[in-house]
Every structure is written in C-alpha cells, then in structure tokens.
XYZ file of C-alpha atoms in Angstrom:
543
model
C 78.162 107.946 108.881
C 80.598 110.084 106.988
C 83.509 111.769 108.706
C 87.055 112.950 108.118
C 89.530 110.463 106.735
C 92.262 109.682 109.225
C 95.472 110.770 107.491
C 98.931 110.829 109.029
C 102.206 112.493 108.152
C 105.382 110.430 108.220
C 109.018 111.373 108.047
C 111.269 109.025 106.110
C 114.839 108.409 107.322
C 116.963 106.626 104.730
C 120.277 104.841 104.506
C 121.949 102.533 101.986
C 124.629 99.864 102.072
C 127.059 98.202 99.668
C 126.448 100.676 96.845
C 128.340 100.363 93.597
C 131.532 102.407 93.383
C 131.306 104.558 90.266
C 134.334 106.766 91.018
C 137.918 105.940 90.025
C 140.056 107.630 92.667
C 137.472 107.645 95.482
C 134.124 106.155 96.428
C 130.712 107.183 95.095
C 129.031 110.378 96.350
C 125.401 109.187 96.695
C 122.166 111.165 96.771
C 118.672 109.618 97.080
C 115.518 110.840 95.343
C 111.986 109.883 96.393
C 109.030 109.686 93.998
C 105.343 108.873 94.541
C 103.255 107.475 91.705
C 99.888 109.177 91.291
C 96.647 107.446 90.244
C 97.664 107.646 86.585
C 101.002 105.975 87.292
C 102.964 109.181 86.756
C 105.911 109.689 89.110
C 105.924 112.882 91.159
C 109.171 113.842 92.843
C 108.828 114.380 96.620
C 112.377 115.442 97.407
C 116.124 114.814 97.339
C 118.586 114.088 100.118
C 121.904 115.818 100.581
C 124.980 114.367 98.865
C 127.132 112.130 101.089
C 130.744 112.394 100.041
C 132.898 109.345 99.420
C 130.618 106.653 100.894
C 129.171 103.326 99.803
C 127.124 103.062 103.014
C 125.482 106.481 103.327
C 123.134 107.566 106.116
C 121.276 110.639 104.927
C 120.225 113.420 107.300
C 117.511 114.857 105.046
C 114.062 113.529 105.879
C 111.053 113.410 103.570
C 107.502 114.135 104.740
C 104.792 111.948 103.201
C 101.075 112.027 104.004
C 99.729 108.490 104.521
C 96.247 107.903 103.129
C 94.716 104.578 104.043
C 92.180 104.557 101.229
C 94.746 104.614 98.384
C 97.759 102.538 97.370
C 100.717 104.933 97.520
C 103.502 103.473 95.401
C 106.941 104.841 96.280
C 110.068 104.773 94.130
C 113.552 105.388 95.572
C 116.452 106.145 93.224
C 120.086 106.671 94.155
C 122.613 108.633 92.081
C 126.354 109.189 92.294
C 126.819 112.955 91.993
C 129.675 114.068 89.763
C 132.272 116.071 91.736
C 131.909 119.127 89.495
C 128.308 119.519 90.773
C 129.124 119.376 94.499
C 128.514 123.100 95.024
C 125.201 122.999 93.135
C 121.962 122.898 95.198
C 120.514 119.389 94.945
C 117.229 120.719 93.545
C 119.133 122.154 90.582
C 120.940 118.932 89.646
C 120.139 117.370 86.285
C 119.745 113.690 87.177
C 120.461 112.632 83.591
C 124.016 113.933 84.048
C 124.669 111.793 87.151
C 125.579 108.109 87.470
C 122.575 105.928 88.340
C 123.317 103.563 91.253
C 120.003 101.699 91.530
C 116.335 101.940 92.411
C 113.775 100.213 94.614
C 110.006 100.485 95.010
C 107.300 99.513 97.465
C 103.919 100.688 98.719
C 103.825 102.993 101.729
C 101.497 100.457 103.355
C 104.295 97.872 103.254
C 106.440 100.110 105.455
C 103.956 101.296 108.037
C 102.378 97.847 108.597
C 105.703 96.512 109.877
C 106.036 96.605 113.632
C 109.233 98.691 113.509
C 108.009 100.582 110.415
C 111.333 99.839 108.698
C 111.955 98.066 105.413
C 115.135 97.111 103.520
C 114.856 96.794 99.743
C 117.307 95.444 97.196
C 118.398 98.023 94.643
C 117.779 97.102 91.026
C 119.021 98.241 87.666
C 116.696 99.907 85.185
C 117.445 96.901 82.992
C 115.308 94.044 84.325
C 117.689 91.488 82.830
C 120.663 92.728 84.896
C 121.774 90.477 87.771
C 124.356 92.910 89.113
C 124.242 93.317 92.905
C 123.611 97.016 93.518
C 123.256 97.034 97.324
C 120.263 97.875 99.481
C 118.304 100.864 100.735
C 116.664 100.985 104.172
C 113.699 103.248 104.869
C 112.361 103.970 108.349
C 109.045 105.777 108.816
C 108.413 107.972 111.847
C 104.925 109.332 112.517
C 105.109 113.094 113.102
C 102.609 113.361 115.954
C 103.341 115.595 118.933
C 101.383 113.597 121.493
C 98.635 111.004 121.696
C 97.376 112.295 125.038
C 93.841 113.680 125.134
C 91.614 115.159 127.823
C 88.031 114.011 128.080
C 85.596 116.327 129.851
C 81.867 116.470 130.531
C 80.508 120.026 130.529
C 77.313 121.191 132.215
C 75.541 124.526 132.603
C 72.833 125.617 135.020
C 70.256 128.429 135.084
C 70.774 129.464 131.472
C 68.731 132.370 130.131
C 65.588 131.366 128.271
C 65.919 132.911 124.819
C 62.822 131.249 123.300
C 59.200 132.385 123.569
C 57.152 129.203 123.308
C 59.760 126.778 124.680
C 63.089 126.765 126.485
C 66.508 127.489 124.968
C 68.283 124.842 122.854
C 71.872 125.342 124.066
C 75.215 124.232 122.654
C 78.815 125.145 123.477
C 81.607 126.318 121.218
C 85.158 125.873 122.540
C 87.915 128.088 121.088
C 91.635 128.536 121.724
C 92.690 132.134 122.413
C 95.812 132.959 120.377
C 98.542 135.459 121.221
C 97.026 138.175 119.028
C 93.846 138.021 121.104
C 91.733 136.295 118.481
C 90.006 132.930 118.872
C 90.393 129.707 116.915
C 87.346 127.380 117.259
C 88.456 123.840 118.086
C 85.302 121.999 119.148
C 81.517 122.245 119.349
C 79.060 120.216 121.422
C 75.748 118.820 120.280
C 72.546 120.857 120.683
C 70.357 119.923 123.659
C 66.753 120.849 122.985
C 64.478 122.667 125.395
C 66.779 122.654 128.439
C 68.133 125.423 130.692
C 70.315 123.012 132.712
C 72.019 120.986 129.956
C 74.623 118.244 130.374
C 76.473 117.612 127.100
C 78.106 114.432 125.887
C 81.812 114.133 126.809
C 84.163 116.351 124.792
C 87.597 115.008 123.803
C 90.386 117.501 123.063
C 93.847 116.649 121.750
C 97.012 118.568 122.576
C 97.084 119.656 118.935
C 93.753 121.364 119.564
C 94.243 123.007 122.934
C 98.037 123.550 122.982
C 99.287 123.371 126.579
C 97.273 122.857 129.762
C 97.503 126.552 130.621
C 96.605 127.861 127.137
C 93.546 130.140 127.551
C 90.332 128.646 126.188
C 86.993 130.343 125.625
C 83.679 128.582 126.236
C 80.729 130.261 124.504
C 77.123 129.175 125.021
C 74.475 129.746 122.336
C 70.780 129.060 121.852
C 70.531 127.168 118.565
C 68.389 128.597 115.755
C 67.717 126.823 112.446
C 68.449 129.985 110.446
C 71.981 130.152 111.857
C 71.377 133.301 113.911
C 72.153 131.656 117.223
C 71.429 133.704 120.357
C 74.457 134.310 122.583
C 73.807 133.170 126.171
C 77.158 133.912 127.803
C 80.775 132.811 127.948
C 83.425 131.531 130.305
C 87.211 131.761 130.002
C 89.484 129.071 131.398
C 92.085 126.472 130.443
C 92.485 122.711 130.590
C 94.265 123.160 133.911
C 91.436 125.386 135.128
C 88.800 122.877 134.018
C 90.633 120.174 135.963
C 90.564 122.363 139.074
C 86.819 123.048 138.686
C 86.230 119.306 138.512
C 88.419 118.525 141.530
C 86.834 121.234 143.676
C 83.293 120.463 142.459
C 82.649 124.156 141.874
C 81.353 126.128 138.928
C 82.147 129.459 137.331
C 79.652 132.131 136.308
C 79.074 132.900 132.667
C 79.411 136.544 131.675
C 78.668 138.913 128.813
C 80.681 141.931 127.714
C 79.309 145.454 127.342
C 78.610 146.359 123.724
C 80.206 149.783 124.419
C 83.270 148.684 126.375
C 84.579 145.119 126.162
C 86.516 145.649 129.404
C 83.199 145.852 131.265
C 81.763 142.429 132.058
C 78.365 141.550 133.427
C 78.254 138.390 135.519
C 75.250 136.155 134.874
C 73.380 133.735 137.099
C 74.167 130.943 134.667
C 77.071 128.745 135.730
C 79.516 126.454 133.943
C 80.629 123.117 135.468
C 83.070 120.328 134.573
C 81.401 117.156 135.824
C 84.095 114.722 134.649
C 87.747 115.203 133.749
C 90.257 112.546 132.724
C 93.445 112.266 130.708
C 94.001 109.265 128.484
C 95.906 108.006 125.475
C 93.970 108.137 122.206
C 95.343 105.411 119.976
C 95.281 105.878 116.222
C 94.391 103.441 113.474
C 98.099 103.130 112.685
C 98.970 102.329 116.311
C 96.942 99.143 115.921
C 98.082 98.273 112.400
C 101.793 98.815 113.056
C 101.604 96.701 116.229
C 100.278 93.632 114.434
C 96.522 94.026 113.932
C 95.289 92.752 110.562
C 92.474 93.623 108.171
C 90.905 90.577 106.508
C 89.144 91.066 103.183
C 85.962 89.223 102.108
C 83.833 89.759 99.006
C 80.290 88.854 97.912
C 79.139 89.243 94.286
C 75.554 89.643 93.040
C 74.561 86.853 90.597
C 70.942 87.905 90.106
C 69.372 87.982 86.632
C 68.910 91.761 86.627
C 72.619 92.087 85.816
C 71.926 90.882 82.280
C 73.359 88.000 80.266
C 77.142 87.950 80.943
C 77.716 87.154 77.249
C 76.179 90.479 76.229
C 78.316 93.647 76.186
C 75.373 95.427 77.845
C 75.576 93.148 80.904
C 77.086 94.460 84.133
C 78.928 91.107 84.301
C 80.373 91.297 80.778
C 84.087 90.368 80.704
C 85.669 92.568 78.032
C 88.268 90.577 76.048
C 90.256 93.824 75.613
C 90.879 93.903 79.363
C 88.576 96.795 80.265
C 87.249 96.038 83.765
C 83.515 95.925 84.435
C 82.084 97.565 87.567
C 82.370 94.386 89.640
C 86.013 93.921 88.681
C 86.789 97.590 89.388
C 85.384 97.345 92.908
C 87.126 94.034 93.684
C 90.539 95.117 92.428
C 90.327 98.641 93.843
C 89.412 97.675 97.407
C 91.371 94.422 97.393
C 94.617 96.058 96.306
C 94.433 98.424 99.284
C 93.396 95.872 101.924
C 95.820 93.121 100.845
C 98.785 94.932 102.436
C 97.129 94.590 105.846
C 96.488 90.822 105.586
C 99.469 88.523 106.155
C 98.194 85.329 104.488
C 96.144 86.998 101.719
C 93.538 84.223 101.836
C 90.258 85.978 101.019
C 86.790 84.404 101.436
C 84.786 85.031 98.250
C 81.102 84.283 97.721
C 78.316 84.785 95.228
C 74.624 85.210 95.963
C 71.397 84.930 93.969
C 72.785 82.367 91.501
C 71.513 78.961 90.315
C 74.136 76.234 90.763
C 74.759 73.150 88.619
C 72.449 71.028 90.759
C 69.564 73.416 90.000
C 69.407 74.943 93.480
C 69.427 78.715 94.030
C 72.017 79.805 96.589
C 72.315 83.101 98.405
C 75.810 82.356 99.666
C 77.907 79.998 97.548
C 81.688 79.736 97.328
C 82.881 81.681 94.318
C 85.706 79.199 93.648
C 83.222 76.310 93.185
C 84.531 74.413 96.216
C 82.011 72.792 98.533
C 84.026 73.310 101.719
C 86.592 76.090 101.235
C 85.594 79.654 100.447
C 89.073 81.227 100.426
C 91.025 82.182 97.325
C 94.603 83.455 97.156
C 95.023 87.183 96.666
C 93.074 89.678 94.597
C 94.036 87.733 91.477
C 92.336 84.683 92.993
C 89.085 86.595 93.508
C 89.152 87.937 89.957
C 89.811 84.462 88.511
C 87.098 82.794 90.621
C 84.598 85.505 89.636
C 85.358 85.075 85.931
C 85.067 81.269 86.147
C 81.811 81.405 88.142
C 80.162 83.429 85.367
C 80.497 80.317 83.156
C 79.336 77.781 85.761
C 76.599 79.636 87.669
C 73.340 80.841 86.101
C 72.073 84.276 87.078
C 68.822 84.018 89.020
C 67.506 85.804 92.142
C 66.084 87.276 94.310
C 68.608 89.682 95.895
C 69.167 88.627 99.502
C 71.922 90.134 101.668
C 71.125 88.380 104.954
C 72.910 85.050 104.261
C 76.273 86.548 103.204
C 76.245 89.088 106.054
C 75.542 86.293 108.538
C 78.292 84.154 107.004
C 80.816 86.991 107.318
C 79.613 87.723 110.870
C 80.118 84.066 111.845
C 83.733 84.196 110.623
C 84.338 87.420 112.523
C 82.739 85.959 115.655
C 84.733 82.720 115.465
C 87.988 84.682 115.159
C 87.412 86.097 118.660
C 87.960 82.605 120.064
C 91.552 82.657 118.775
C 92.704 86.280 119.042
C 91.430 89.835 118.977
C 93.935 91.095 116.436
C 91.799 90.650 113.325
C 89.215 92.989 111.817
C 87.097 91.922 108.837
C 85.898 93.889 105.808
C 83.071 92.465 103.686
C 82.653 94.014 100.229
C 79.188 93.438 98.734
C 78.706 94.411 95.074
C 75.119 94.506 93.856
C 72.987 95.892 91.040
C 69.561 95.764 92.605
C 67.106 96.508 95.363
C 67.436 94.025 98.224
C 64.455 91.734 98.804
C 65.188 90.910 102.456
C 65.493 94.420 103.885
C 64.212 93.485 107.357
C 66.452 90.406 107.587
C 69.408 92.490 106.379
C 68.815 95.132 109.060
C 68.573 92.411 111.710
C 71.847 90.868 110.507
C 73.609 94.239 110.517
C 72.428 95.090 114.027
C 73.705 91.716 115.294
C 77.023 92.213 113.478
C 77.550 95.742 114.827
C 79.213 94.370 117.971
C 81.704 92.271 115.956
C 85.066 93.202 114.365
C 83.407 93.736 110.992
C 82.736 96.535 108.507
C 80.569 96.158 105.401
C 81.200 98.057 102.183
C 78.366 98.035 99.638
C 78.865 99.089 96.024
C 75.787 99.786 93.929
C 76.351 99.203 90.204
C 73.922 99.978 87.400
C 70.891 102.245 87.506
C 68.683 100.722 90.222
C 66.988 102.674 93.019
C 69.315 102.400 96.012
C 67.261 104.330 98.604
C 67.242 101.393 101.006
C 71.053 101.225 100.860
C 71.217 104.808 102.117
C 69.165 103.733 105.140
C 71.600 100.894 105.858
C 74.487 103.385 105.657
C 72.920 105.414 108.499
C 74.343 108.672 107.174
C 71.338 110.456 108.681
C 72.901 109.922 112.105
C 70.306 107.383 113.241
C 71.613 103.925 114.036
C 69.866 100.900 112.589
C 67.089 99.265 114.582
C 66.240 95.581 114.246
C 62.738 94.171 113.966
C 62.910 93.316 117.683
C 63.803 96.895 118.635
C 67.515 96.303 119.213
C 69.722 99.283 118.253
C 73.050 98.833 116.454
C 75.912 99.605 118.836
C 77.860 101.320 116.038
C 77.710 102.153 112.328
C 79.427 99.430 110.262
C 78.099 100.125 106.734
C 79.420 102.340 103.956
C 77.374 102.457 100.738
C 78.575 104.029 97.496
C 76.604 104.062 94.206
C 79.213 103.833 91.485
C 77.220 106.001 89.066
C 77.575 109.026 91.366
C 81.378 108.990 91.407
C 83.213 111.521 89.312
C 86.392 113.578 89.181
C 89.347 112.608 91.351
C 87.379 110.518 93.866
C 87.757 106.816 93.084
C 85.374 104.053 94.129
C 88.065 102.807 96.513
C 88.508 106.167 98.232
C 84.761 106.624 98.629
C 84.320 103.142 100.092
C 87.249 103.187 102.493
C 87.036 106.727 103.866
C 85.061 105.656 106.945
C 86.879 102.387 107.626
C 89.601 103.646 110.041
C 86.943 105.359 112.190
C 84.773 102.210 112.181
C 87.815 100.134 113.146
C 88.583 102.476 116.051
C 84.953 102.507 117.199
C 85.110 98.722 117.581
C 88.400 98.818 119.491
C 86.961 101.456 121.815
C 83.755 99.455 122.254
C 85.747 96.393 123.320
C 88.426 98.403 125.156
C 91.101 96.742 123.033
C 94.485 98.470 123.038
C 97.328 98.143 120.508
C 99.711 95.270 121.206
C 102.483 97.522 122.515
C 100.062 99.023 125.061
C 98.908 95.536 126.097
C 102.537 94.842 127.050
C 102.934 98.087 128.979
C 104.926 99.865 126.264
C 104.318 103.286 124.711
C 104.362 104.227 121.001
C 106.556 107.280 121.555
C-alpha cells in the first residue's frame, strides 16, 4: 500500500586533523565545502563552512543540513581549501575556489554515515591526482538527526448520539483534527477513517506527534462530518480541546458536548446532544526506521530472476535477457544494480542469496528455484557485482523454459527469514523478484505471501516487458485490502511492492519506486513483534 516516504533531515558537524600546511609564515586557514552528486553524477554544492584561522586541526561551527532519502544512494564529496589571507574579509559564498589552495577531498555515501551506531565516520583525504601518495590528513563527519521529539500520543476517540444526516440510512461519520494557530486559523493535522451507518462511532486509534500538535496545551479543534462521496460532507458538530484536555477526559471518564456556531454570530454557540469521548490515552516513543538501522539492525538483500521462455532468446537483441556488449544494462540488470546498490550499505557481510526460476538446468530438469551461481549447496554471491556476474553466466548455462511460478522462491526466502529468528531479531530481508510474465501459480503465491507476512521480509516485484500485470497489482494490495489465502487466512501486514518498469518516466527511478514503501513495511514488522531498537532494549534513549 503506497504511503509517504520516510525522509529525515540531518545536520553535519565536521572537523579535520593533520592537514597540510600551505602557508609559509603561519598554518593553513581551512574551509570545507560539501557537495552531493545527483542522479546524473553532477556535483551540487550544499554549503561552505567558515574559515578557521591558522589551524591544521580545525573544528568547524557551521553545520550543513542534508535530507536523507532511503530509496536513493546519496554520494557526498567533502573538499577542504586553504583560504588565501587576502580573501579573509570576503563572504565564503563569494570565494572563487580556483584561487584557493586545495588541501584534499574525501567521499562516501550518506548511508555509510547514518548506518554507523554513533553516526560518525572518519575519511582519509586524497589528492585529485590518484597517483599521489602524499598524506593529506583526515576529515571526520558526524550526523545528527534534527528531530524535536520522538514522543507521540495515541488516543481512541468516540462519539455518541450524533445527528442523523442521511435519509435512507444513518450518518457515516469521520473526524478531522486541526491545530489552532495564533492568528485564529486552523491547520489540519489528522483525519480518522469513515465509519459507515453509525451514530455512536468508535474510531481506530489516532497517533499524533509533537510536530503535529505542538505542546500539550496547544488548542486543538475536533470537527465531525457525515461523509458524502461528492465531497460535500455534512457538518455534525465540533469540540475544542488540547492533548492535556483529552488526557483529562480519559482519566475522568467523562465526555464533552459537541457544538455548532451561529451562522450570524460565531460567538453564539449551540450545544448539541452529541458527545465526544477519549476512550484510551497513552504516551509512547515512536521509533523511526533510522533508530533501528543506526543501532545495528541490518537489511539483507535477496534476488530471484525469471528464466522463462517468454523473455526471448538471450542471444537476440530483442530479448529482455540480452547482454549488450556496449555495456547498456537490460531491464533485469537495471533492477538488480539499482536496488542492490542501495541495500548493500545496510548489510555488513554483503553475501546475497540469488536464485533463478523457470529455467531448464543441465540435467534436463526444470527448476523454479535454482542457485544463480550454479552451486548445488550455496546460494550466496558476494556483492552486487556477484549477482550481476552470476546472472550473466547463468544465461549461458541455463535454458529458458517455464512456467512462471513465484511460490517456490517466496517460500525459500521466507524459510531464510524464519530461520534467522532463531539466531537474532536484528535482520530484515528484502526479496527482489524480476519477471516478464503472468504468474501461473497465483493461488500458491497468495498463500505463500500470507504466510510470509508475519516474518521479517518484504518482497519487491519488478515487471519487465509488455505483459498484463493485473494480478501483480492484487498482490501489491494497493486497494487497501490485505491478501487472503485459499484457507481464509488474512495477511497480517502488506509486504509487497510491485512496479511495472514500462510505466516509469521522468525523475522517478525504478529504485525509488520500489523502495518507497520499504521503511514503513520494516516498521510495521517491528511494531507487530514489539521489537525496539537496540539502544531501547538496553534502557537507553536516542536523544
């Protein structure tokens, strides 16, 4: 089910040590510049520090703000310059870097910083000349997440004796919660689900962050509406309170009356019979995806490649499996490298299980889950490069066949995820399935997905070519309905994200489209199992 990508803002604090001394009568006057490479590899300057006078071990005060995006590889470049004394009164933004002495540069991915438990990394500075062996010192970068608080309040709202605004049935009420700002206006911050045909509704718990509601005594407005498909919802009444007031209502087990304002004079209020209640109220810590990752949780990458005959003869340029000698990646290679290059930073050993399905092996048997590296007992390969090499080799040793069955590879991945729970709970698995066709074991696939929904596993499916992928959309459950197995069992959570490659365009890459739901799926599993980040398990706090 699609939802907002969980992005975070970080502040970078930087220092350097043992810099080269470029000045004659004093020490260097260093300034650091941060760049981020965009998708086309072009460097975009983020900012510059102040100049530290006469120091080879500077600690800069200026901090840089960078938005972390899980679904992309954000390559950072740090460059340090010795600023000529005649420019010391010039604003740093106005400095021509070509007129300053270059002291060294270092690069890394943002993921490499934030996956470390202390979110700090020290990099050796290098010359622009790769052949140079001159020791240029080091730069240390520390990332600090700019989040005010992780505390949230979780409340269950209920209303009684609502007005019936419908003729042939009862009202279909929902609540809209808004923060009242100093100017008197309202900023909507949350909305409940619609409860059909009910004048005494109890809504699902609402979770509000401090970023949403402000302080506990900030005035909040609760508005109740009768839902209408045309968008002209009927107003049923409102209630003004605060988080502190809601807590008091819950403690005293009392309700407050809804009211409406006079259309002629807003100071005149008419009290209604309808009442508003807070059935449950609790405060808790809402841990983020990064709280888990930075405390030692890992993402483990797995891939399964479609070797069915509908892909076309790999020797033909028209085949979806064609390996272009000029280095242009086919759709399978694009998906493997794109997703793998993001996930690899979150996996310490970088040993990735890789399988094929729907292919005929050398012994003449058709397998729906064979090791891509040709090994009989080990399915892991080393790094993204290992997957790409095993895939290329398998195209020469495995004959394309069929049919297209997903069940065996999903069950194999689920077994690995299940077995990991016997050792530790700090691993979460991502299976990438790349396919060109309609699946022939739809019922078995649904059953496998429902069973796997309780495991630390997410499944990304890429559709390549021009096949009809309607069934994939059902597996994705973007219609809000969870999958149901043939025995009537309902999936405990959504674990599938499907993306047809032919529908991607513009600035959205296949990797971004595939990974946008992954942090939320990860968190849904941790919440399901009541698993806390490692620092919380040891009684520590992240702030």
